[in-house]
Every structure is written in structure tokens, then in C-alpha cells.
Short mmCIF file of C-alpha atoms and ligand atoms in Angstrom, two decimals:
data_model
loop_
_atom_site.label_atom_id
_atom_site.label_comp_id
_atom_site.label_asym_id
_atom_site.label_seq_id
_atom_site.Cartn_x
_atom_site.Cartn_y
_atom_site.Cartn_z
CA UNK V 1 7.34 -1.48 -17.12
CA UNK V 2 4.78 -4.19 -16.29
CA UNK V 3 2.24 -3.87 -13.46
CA UNK V 4 3.40 -4.32 -9.84
CA UNK V 5 3.03 -7.78 -8.33
CA UNK V 6 4.46 -6.97 -4.89
CA UNK V 7 4.63 -3.49 -3.37
CA UNK V 8 6.46 -3.00 -0.10
CA UNK V 9 5.30 0.29 1.40
CA UNK V 10 7.09 2.02 4.27
CA UNK V 11 8.05 -1.26 5.94
CA UNK V 12 9.68 -1.02 9.38
CA UNK V 13 11.14 -3.97 11.28
CA UNK V 14 12.69 -3.95 14.77
CA UNK V 15 14.54 -6.61 16.71
CA UNK V 16 13.39 -6.57 20.34
CA UNK V 17 10.86 -4.42 22.11
CA UNK V 18 10.94 -1.15 24.04
CA UNK V 19 14.25 0.44 25.04
CA UNK V 20 16.23 -2.60 23.93
CA UNK V 21 14.90 -2.59 20.35
CA UNK V 22 17.02 -1.85 17.30
CA UNK V 23 15.62 -0.70 13.94
CA UNK V 24 16.73 -3.19 11.30
CA UNK V 25 14.46 -2.04 8.43
CA UNK V 26 13.71 1.66 8.20
CA UNK V 27 10.85 2.87 6.08
CA UNK V 28 11.60 0.65 3.08
CA UNK V 29 9.44 0.99 -0.03
CA UNK V 30 10.17 -1.24 -3.00
CA UNK V 31 8.12 -2.48 -5.96
CA UNK V 32 8.52 -5.78 -7.80
CA UNK V 33 6.95 -5.76 -11.27
CA UNK V 34 5.44 -8.80 -12.94
CA UNK V 35 8.05 -10.92 -14.70
CA UNK V 36 11.10 -8.95 -13.57
CA UNK V 37 14.19 -9.92 -11.59
CA UNK V 38 14.79 -7.35 -8.84
CA UNK V 39 18.22 -7.62 -7.24
CA UNK V 40 18.81 -6.56 -3.64
CA UNK V 41 22.42 -5.94 -2.65
CA UNK V 42 24.30 -4.55 0.33
CA UNK V 43 27.01 -5.55 2.78
CA UNK V 44 26.41 -8.11 5.50
CA UNK V 45 24.05 -6.70 8.14
CA UNK V 46 22.42 -4.13 5.82
CA UNK V 47 19.02 -5.81 6.36
CA UNK V 48 18.50 -7.85 3.17
CA UNK V 49 17.39 -11.06 4.90
CA UNK V 50 15.31 -9.19 7.46
CA UNK V 51 13.46 -7.53 4.58
CA UNK V 52 12.86 -10.93 2.90
CA UNK V 53 11.64 -12.52 6.15
CA UNK V 54 9.56 -9.46 7.01
CA UNK V 55 7.74 -9.24 3.68
CA UNK V 56 6.83 -12.96 3.82
CA UNK V 57 6.02 -12.86 7.57
CA UNK V 58 8.66 -15.44 8.34
CA UNK V 59 10.51 -13.18 10.74
CA UNK V 60 11.76 -15.18 13.74
CA UNK V 61 11.50 -13.58 17.23
CA UNK V 62 12.64 -11.11 18.44
CA UNK V 63 11.90 -9.60 14.99
CA UNK V 64 8.73 -7.46 14.95
CA UNK V 65 7.10 -5.62 12.03
CA UNK V 66 6.33 -2.19 13.43
CA UNK V 67 4.73 -0.59 10.38
CA UNK V 68 4.06 -0.66 6.68
CA UNK V 69 2.22 -2.70 4.07
CA UNK V 70 3.14 -5.49 1.64
CA UNK V 71 0.57 -5.35 -1.15
CA UNK V 72 0.37 -8.48 -3.29
CA UNK V 73 -1.57 -8.51 -6.57
CA UNK V 74 -2.57 -12.07 -7.58
CA UNK V 75 -2.81 -13.02 -11.26
CA UNK V 76 -6.58 -12.83 -10.93
CA UNK V 77 -8.38 -11.08 -8.09
CA UNK V 78 -7.91 -7.98 -6.00
CA UNK V 79 -4.66 -6.86 -4.36
CA UNK V 80 -4.32 -7.52 -0.60
CA UNK V 81 -1.95 -6.71 2.24
CA UNK V 82 0.13 -9.77 3.20
CA UNK V 83 0.69 -8.25 6.65
CA UNK V 84 -3.08 -8.46 7.33
CA UNK V 85 -3.56 -12.13 6.34
CA UNK V 86 -4.73 -14.61 8.97
CA UNK V 87 -2.44 -17.59 9.68
CA UNK V 88 -4.67 -19.81 7.54
CA UNK V 89 -4.62 -17.36 4.60
CA UNK V 90 -0.88 -17.03 5.03
CA UNK V 91 -0.36 -20.79 4.64
CA UNK V 92 -2.16 -20.59 1.27
CA UNK V 93 -0.16 -17.54 0.24
CA UNK V 94 3.24 -19.10 0.92
CA UNK V 95 4.44 -21.54 -1.73
CA UNK V 96 1.33 -21.06 -3.92
CA UNK V 97 1.71 -17.30 -4.47
CA UNK V 98 5.19 -16.57 -3.11
CA UNK V 99 8.00 -19.04 -2.50
CA UNK V 100 11.31 -18.39 -0.84
CA UNK V 101 14.66 -20.15 -1.25
CA UNK V 102 16.87 -19.46 1.74
CA UNK V 103 20.60 -19.22 2.13
CA UNK V 104 21.87 -22.83 2.48
CA UNK V 105 18.39 -24.19 1.67
CA UNK V 106 19.97 -27.32 0.21
CA UNK V 107 20.82 -28.41 3.76
CA UNK V 108 17.17 -28.28 4.77
CA UNK V 109 16.18 -31.29 2.63
CA UNK V 110 15.12 -34.16 4.87
CA UNK V 111 18.01 -36.69 4.74
CA UNK V 112 15.77 -39.74 5.28
CA UNK V 113 13.31 -39.09 2.43
CA UNK V 114 13.81 -39.47 -1.30
CA UNK V 115 13.71 -36.19 -3.19
CA UNK V 116 10.63 -37.39 -5.12
CA UNK V 117 8.76 -37.81 -1.81
CA UNK V 118 9.78 -34.35 -0.62
CA UNK V 119 8.54 -32.73 -3.82
CA UNK V 120 5.24 -34.63 -3.88
CA UNK V 121 4.70 -33.84 -0.17
CA UNK V 122 4.49 -30.13 -1.05
CA UNK V 123 1.79 -30.93 -3.64
CA UNK V 124 -0.01 -33.26 -1.19
CA UNK V 125 -0.17 -30.44 1.41
CA UNK V 126 -1.27 -27.65 -0.93
CA UNK V 127 -3.24 -29.45 -3.63
CA UNK V 128 -4.88 -32.37 -1.79
CA UNK V 129 -7.24 -33.16 -4.68
CA UNK V 130 -4.40 -33.87 -7.10
CA UNK V 131 -4.02 -37.58 -8.01
CA UNK V 132 -0.85 -39.43 -7.07
CA UNK V 133 0.11 -39.97 -10.70
CA UNK V 134 -0.33 -36.23 -11.43
CA UNK V 135 1.79 -35.38 -8.39
CA UNK V 136 4.56 -37.71 -9.58
CA UNK V 137 4.36 -36.31 -13.10
CA UNK V 138 4.58 -32.70 -11.81
CA UNK V 139 7.56 -33.57 -9.58
CA UNK V 140 9.36 -35.26 -12.51
CA UNK V 141 8.62 -32.28 -14.77
CA UNK V 142 9.90 -29.82 -12.17
CA UNK V 143 13.15 -31.71 -11.67
CA UNK V 144 13.63 -31.86 -15.42
CA UNK V 145 13.09 -28.09 -15.62
CA UNK V 146 15.84 -27.46 -13.07
CA UNK V 147 18.20 -29.81 -14.90
CA UNK V 148 17.94 -33.02 -12.86
CA UNK V 149 17.45 -36.28 -14.80
CA UNK V 150 14.34 -38.33 -14.05
CA UNK V 151 16.46 -41.28 -12.87
CA UNK V 152 17.60 -39.16 -9.88
CA UNK V 153 14.00 -38.81 -8.62
CA UNK V 154 14.49 -41.63 -6.17
CA UNK V 155 17.84 -40.47 -4.84
CA UNK V 156 18.30 -39.40 -1.22
CA UNK V 157 19.75 -35.91 -0.62
CA UNK V 158 23.19 -37.28 0.36
CA UNK V 159 23.45 -38.97 -3.04
CA UNK V 160 23.29 -35.58 -4.81
CA UNK V 161 25.95 -32.88 -5.12
CA UNK V 162 25.44 -29.47 -3.43
CA UNK V 163 24.49 -27.92 -6.78
CA UNK V 164 21.91 -30.62 -7.45
CA UNK V 165 20.41 -30.27 -3.97
CA UNK V 166 20.09 -26.53 -4.46
CA UNK V 167 18.39 -27.16 -7.82
CA UNK V 168 15.94 -29.49 -6.04
CA UNK V 169 15.14 -26.64 -3.61
CA UNK V 170 14.55 -24.27 -6.52
CA UNK V 171 12.31 -26.93 -8.14
CA UNK V 172 10.43 -27.25 -4.85
CA UNK V 173 9.94 -23.49 -4.68
CA UNK V 174 8.51 -23.48 -8.22
CA UNK V 175 6.36 -26.60 -7.99
CA UNK V 176 3.14 -24.75 -7.10
CA UNK V 177 3.82 -22.18 -9.83
CA UNK V 178 4.11 -19.13 -7.55
CA UNK V 179 4.01 -15.61 -8.99
CA UNK V 180 6.93 -14.42 -6.85
CA UNK V 181 10.12 -16.28 -5.92
CA UNK V 182 12.38 -14.72 -3.29
CA UNK V 183 15.94 -16.00 -3.32
CA UNK V 184 18.14 -15.13 -0.37
CA UNK V 185 21.78 -15.85 -1.28
CA UNK V 186 20.56 -19.05 -3.02
CA UNK V 187 23.92 -20.05 -4.44
CA UNK V 188 26.59 -18.63 -2.11
CA UNK V 189 27.55 -22.09 -0.80
CA UNK V 190 28.35 -23.22 -4.36
CA UNK V 191 31.37 -22.62 -6.57
CA UNK V 192 31.26 -19.69 -9.00
CA UNK V 193 30.71 -21.80 -12.13
CA UNK V 194 27.79 -23.66 -10.53
CA UNK V 195 26.35 -20.36 -9.21
CA UNK V 196 26.24 -18.85 -12.67
CA UNK V 197 24.90 -22.04 -14.25
CA UNK V 198 22.00 -22.26 -11.78
CA UNK V 199 21.17 -18.57 -12.04
CA UNK V 200 21.27 -18.69 -15.85
CA UNK V 201 18.84 -21.59 -15.72
CA UNK V 202 16.57 -19.74 -13.30
CA UNK V 203 16.35 -16.78 -15.68
CA UNK V 204 15.43 -19.15 -18.52
CA UNK V 205 12.71 -20.69 -16.35
CA UNK V 206 11.40 -17.26 -15.45
CA UNK V 207 11.06 -16.43 -19.13
CA UNK V 208 9.18 -19.69 -19.69
CA UNK V 209 6.97 -19.72 -16.55
CA UNK V 210 6.56 -15.95 -16.08
CA UNK V 211 7.24 -15.59 -12.35
CA UNK V 212 9.02 -12.59 -10.79
CA UNK V 213 12.16 -12.84 -8.67
CA UNK V 214 13.62 -10.89 -5.76
CA UNK V 215 17.23 -11.97 -5.75
CA UNK V 216 19.25 -11.13 -2.64
CA UNK V 217 23.04 -11.26 -2.53
CA UNK V 218 26.06 -9.35 -1.30
CA UNK V 219 27.62 -10.09 -4.72
CA UNK V 220 26.68 -7.09 -6.85
CA UNK V 221 28.46 -8.52 -9.91
CA UNK V 222 25.92 -11.38 -10.03
CA UNK V 223 23.05 -8.91 -9.90
CA UNK V 224 24.46 -6.74 -12.68
CA UNK V 225 24.50 -9.87 -14.84
CA UNK V 226 21.17 -11.42 -13.88
CA UNK V 227 18.70 -8.72 -12.79
CA UNK V 228 16.57 -6.12 -14.53
CA UNK V 229 16.66 -3.64 -11.65
CA UNK V 230 18.83 -3.37 -8.57
CA UNK V 231 18.12 -1.90 -5.13
CA UNK V 232 21.04 -1.17 -2.81
CA UNK V 233 20.58 -1.36 0.97
CA UNK V 234 22.63 0.30 3.68
CA UNK V 235 21.86 0.42 7.39
CA UNK V 236 18.32 -0.91 6.91
CA UNK V 237 17.35 1.58 4.18
CA UNK V 238 17.23 1.50 0.38
CA UNK V 239 19.83 4.08 -0.72
CA UNK V 240 19.63 3.62 -4.49
CA UNK V 241 17.40 1.84 -6.98
CA UNK V 242 17.98 1.74 -10.74
CA UNK V 243 17.87 -0.42 -13.87
CA UNK V 244 20.82 -2.84 -13.60
CA UNK V 245 22.64 -1.43 -16.63
CA UNK V 246 22.28 2.20 -15.44
CA UNK V 247 23.53 1.31 -11.98
CA UNK V 248 26.55 -0.46 -13.44
CA UNK V 249 27.30 2.34 -15.91
CA UNK V 250 26.96 5.31 -13.56
CA UNK V 251 25.56 4.78 -10.12
CA UNK V 252 24.40 7.91 -8.29
CA UNK V 253 25.04 6.98 -4.67
CA UNK V 254 28.61 6.94 -3.29
CA UNK V 255 27.86 3.67 -1.43
CA UNK V 256 26.79 1.94 -4.68
CA UNK V 257 29.92 3.35 -6.31
CA UNK V 258 31.97 1.80 -3.50
CA UNK V 259 30.27 -1.59 -3.93
CA UNK V 260 30.84 -1.46 -7.70
CA UNK V 261 34.47 -0.54 -7.11
CA UNK V 262 34.91 -3.70 -5.04
CA UNK V 263 34.78 -6.17 -7.95
CA UNK V 264 36.64 -6.27 -11.30
CA UNK V 265 34.98 -4.73 -14.40
CA UNK V 266 32.66 -7.24 -16.11
CA UNK V 267 33.63 -5.88 -19.53
CA UNK V 268 35.83 -3.15 -21.03
CA UNK V 269 39.20 -2.00 -19.67
CA UNK V 270 40.50 -3.13 -16.29
CA UNK V 271 39.80 -0.81 -13.39
CA UNK V 272 41.44 -0.36 -10.03
CA UNK V 273 39.62 -2.08 -7.14
CA UNK V 274 38.93 0.54 -4.49
CA UNK V 275 36.56 -1.06 -1.94
CA UNK V 276 34.87 0.89 0.86
CA UNK V 277 36.82 2.09 3.90
CA UNK V 278 35.52 1.33 7.42
CA UNK V 279 32.80 -1.10 8.51
CA UNK V 280 29.01 -1.27 8.20
CA UNK V 281 27.16 0.60 10.98
CA UNK V 282 26.07 -0.99 14.23
CA UNK V 283 22.27 -0.88 14.62
CA UNK V 284 22.67 0.13 18.25
CA UNK V 285 24.67 3.23 17.33
CA UNK V 286 23.49 4.25 13.87
CA UNK V 287 25.32 7.42 12.72
CA UNK V 288 23.22 10.60 12.58
CA UNK V 289 22.17 12.14 9.25
CA UNK V 290 23.14 9.93 6.32
CA UNK V 291 24.24 6.70 8.04
CA UNK V 292 26.97 6.25 5.38
CA UNK V 293 28.60 9.62 6.18
CA UNK V 294 31.49 8.31 8.37
CA UNK V 295 32.65 6.16 5.41
CA UNK V 296 31.67 8.41 2.52
CA UNK V 297 34.53 10.01 0.55
CA UNK V 298 32.11 12.68 -0.72
CA UNK V 299 30.42 13.69 2.56
CA UNK V 300 29.79 17.42 2.96
CA UNK V 301 27.85 19.86 5.16
CA UNK V 302 24.36 18.39 5.59
CA UNK V 303 25.44 14.73 5.58
CA UNK V 304 26.20 14.30 9.30
CA UNK V 305 22.98 15.91 10.52
CA UNK V 306 20.17 15.51 7.96
CA UNK V 307 18.78 12.19 6.73
CA UNK V 308 18.54 12.14 2.90
CA UNK V 309 15.23 10.80 1.57
CA UNK V 310 15.01 8.34 -1.35
CA UNK V 311 14.00 10.60 -4.25
CA UNK V 312 13.13 9.70 -7.86
CA UNK V 313 15.33 10.95 -10.72
CA UNK V 314 13.72 9.61 -13.92
CA UNK V 315 13.65 5.80 -13.82
CA UNK V 316 15.98 5.65 -10.81
CA UNK V 317 16.08 6.93 -7.27
CA UNK V 318 18.73 7.73 -4.68
CA UNK V 319 18.96 8.93 -1.07
CA UNK V 320 21.96 11.26 -1.13
CA UNK V 321 22.42 15.02 -0.57
CA UNK V 322 25.00 15.15 -3.33
CA UNK V 323 22.44 13.92 -5.87
CA UNK V 324 19.80 16.31 -4.52
CA UNK V 325 22.06 19.31 -5.06
P1 ATP Z 1 23.85 -11.10 5.56
O1 ATP Z 1 24.27 -10.78 4.16
O2 ATP Z 1 25.01 -11.30 6.50
O3 ATP Z 1 22.82 -12.16 5.66
P2 ATP Z 1 21.81 -9.08 5.77
O4 ATP Z 1 22.02 -7.89 4.93
O5 ATP Z 1 20.86 -10.10 5.28
O6 ATP Z 1 23.19 -9.74 6.14
P3 ATP Z 1 20.27 -9.15 8.19
O7 ATP Z 1 20.62 -10.58 8.49
O8 ATP Z 1 18.90 -8.86 7.71
O9 ATP Z 1 21.31 -8.52 7.19
O10 ATP Z 1 20.54 -8.30 9.51
C1 ATP Z 1 20.20 -6.92 9.58
C2 ATP Z 1 20.56 -6.41 10.93
O11 ATP Z 1 19.71 -6.99 11.92
C3 ATP Z 1 22.00 -6.75 11.35
O12 ATP Z 1 22.57 -5.63 11.98
C4 ATP Z 1 21.83 -7.86 12.34
O13 ATP Z 1 22.84 -7.81 13.33
C5 ATP Z 1 20.48 -7.57 12.95
N1 ATP Z 1 19.82 -8.82 13.37
C6 ATP Z 1 19.54 -9.89 12.60
N2 ATP Z 1 18.94 -10.86 13.31
C7 ATP Z 1 18.84 -10.38 14.58
C8 ATP Z 1 18.31 -10.89 15.81
N3 ATP Z 1 17.75 -12.10 15.85
N4 ATP Z 1 18.39 -10.10 16.89
C9 ATP Z 1 18.95 -8.87 16.85
N5 ATP Z 1 19.46 -8.32 15.73
C10 ATP Z 1 19.41 -9.06 14.61
FE1 SF4 Z 2 27.83 10.63 1.08
FE2 SF4 Z 2 26.39 12.69 1.96
FE3 SF4 Z 2 25.50 11.26 -0.08
FE4 SF4 Z 2 25.51 10.24 2.38
S1 SF4 Z 2 24.31 11.98 1.67
S2 SF4 Z 2 26.18 9.22 0.54
S3 SF4 Z 2 27.38 11.11 3.20
S4 SF4 Z 2 27.34 12.51 -0.05
#
């Protein structure tokens, strides 16, 4: 495995303060290695977006980071903790070192400006010494890389399809050549064919430009196809982490098995879709012990009272008493 580029260490995030607070991220540790695609999956409300916002310090109130570190290692220079950066340092870090493409980002393009202007504005803000012709050339090159013809440079957002607007957003995220790109459900608003086309293209770009990706989705089948490693979240914790192929072949955690049983087999014989009974936990009344125990078909003695810790087993890890024993 390559060296780490981003290490999340024991991150905790709450919504609200004091007695009213709920714990949305609980002691999450996760490492992104240089050049890899790390997938993050889990049902709605498991904490995927909160983790993405927390690690980039984009958490809106009442979200509060209550503990942990996010160590970033630049291509050259010493590692530093993103959570300790001043606001000024943080502005330099975002876009240039780490860029994020949000859910429905395509709707955040400014409707009254041409897409060329919106791309060159990012360069104007972050690389003020760059000449106008170089800015235009970089914007054109970026659009070409994400599959948009140069003659669409001067289009307004409403003149582009949803897929093209989302490609523009991906181009915008990559324009300052960041080391890390975080994608939070970047293609959910698009049809399945377009989703796969855009993700396939992103992987090609990653191979060419060498950035690393944290790819967040509730659609585990997409991650199995497009990521190197997958982390599964439940109730604000990572419950399993493994190479994508190992997780697909034989996941260790009953929750991952339930998620995998919720979509048709990608290859090989057909399998019965089983799903997961019950609903995700409410943060205000998180079950004791393993928070998955009320829904787990394999729960046994310790599960309702003792919290399982994420423990390494070779190149994978799981937080489950069944795996421990
Ligand atoms: P989705 O796939 O639906 O985006 P997610 O896995 O990204 O879900 P988050 O949006 O991170 O989950 O939410 C994690 C938990 O934090 C949820 O239980 C949610 O209700 C809670 N939460 C999110 N935003 C707030 C907020 N502003 N105030 C209080 N609780 C919040
Ligand atoms: Fe199921 Fe127990 Fe494992 Fe939790 S710890 S996933 S309840 S077997």
C-alpha cells in the first residue's frame, strides 16, 4: 500500500451542545492512501456526510468537532493537522490540497455566469499571479478532461444537461490539482448509465493525475465496482473496512452482509435479495452495546451490552463480537 495522504484519527462530531447534543461521529479512524479510491458506504443517517464535512471543517452549525485529528501529508512538506489550521491556512488548503464535490453540486453553479467564468474564477482566487490566457487554457483543458467539448466553454449552466453540469463541478474540483478529492454522493441525481460513465471517467483521471478519492454513497454496488477499499459506517462508527474485492467476496460484519444482500450479484449466479430488517438507529436513543444488535440476525450474548471495537484482521478490520470470537 502507498503512504497515507489523509489520516482521520479518533474523530468525534456532535450536533448541538450540552444535554441536547447527539453524537453523530463516534471515534472514527480512517486512512486514505496516496492514489487510492476509498469508498464510504452506509444507510442514510449513518454519518457519511458529517464525516466528510467534519474532516474538511465545513461542518455547518450546530455541528461541533469534539475530538480527534485529521492529519494531511502534502506532496512535499511535513504532515499537519487540518483541525488546527487557521481560517487563512484553511482557505489555502481547500481546493488546492483537498476539494469536495457535494451531493447535488451541479445545482450550485451560478446560473448567471458562463461556465468558463466560473472555472477561471477559482483560478483567479487561488492563483492570482496566473495570466488570463493561462487561466483560460487551464479551464479549457479541465473541461476537456471531464469530457466537455471546448465549444461548450461559453455555455450557461441551464444550457447543459445534469450530467454535463456535474462534470463541470468535477472539473472545478480538479482545476487546482488537489491531492485529495472527496465526493459525497456526486452522481445520485443522475441516471444509472450517466453515473457509471462519470465515475469511470473519474477513475481514468485519477490514474492520469494521481489524486486520491474518498467516495461516499449509500450504493455499495458502485463502490464494489469503483473503489480499492471500502469502509462501512453504521450509527456514526466504522464497523468494517476491507479491500473492495474481499468485502464483496466475504464480508465479516453482519451489517455489511446485509448491505451486500440488498443489491443483485454483480457477477456469477443470481442470489436472493435479503435486505436488512428494521430501521437505522436514532442518534437520540442509540442502542446499547453494538448499535446494530436490534437488527442483527446473528446477535448473541455480549452484543446488547458491550461495544465491539474496530479490530484488525490482516488487511481488513471489523467491529463485531462474532468476528472476535
Ligand atoms: P445521507 O446518506 O442521508 O446523506 P449520511 O450517512 O450522510 O446520510 P449524515 O447526513 O451525516 O448521514 O447524518 C448523520 C446523523 O446526524 C443523522 O442521524 C442526522 O439526523 C444527524 N444530523 C445531520 N445534520 C444534523 C443537524 N444539522 N442537526 C442535528 N442532527 C443532524
Ligand atoms: Fe451482530 Fe453482535 Fe456482531 Fe453487532 S457485535 S454485528 S450484534 S454479531
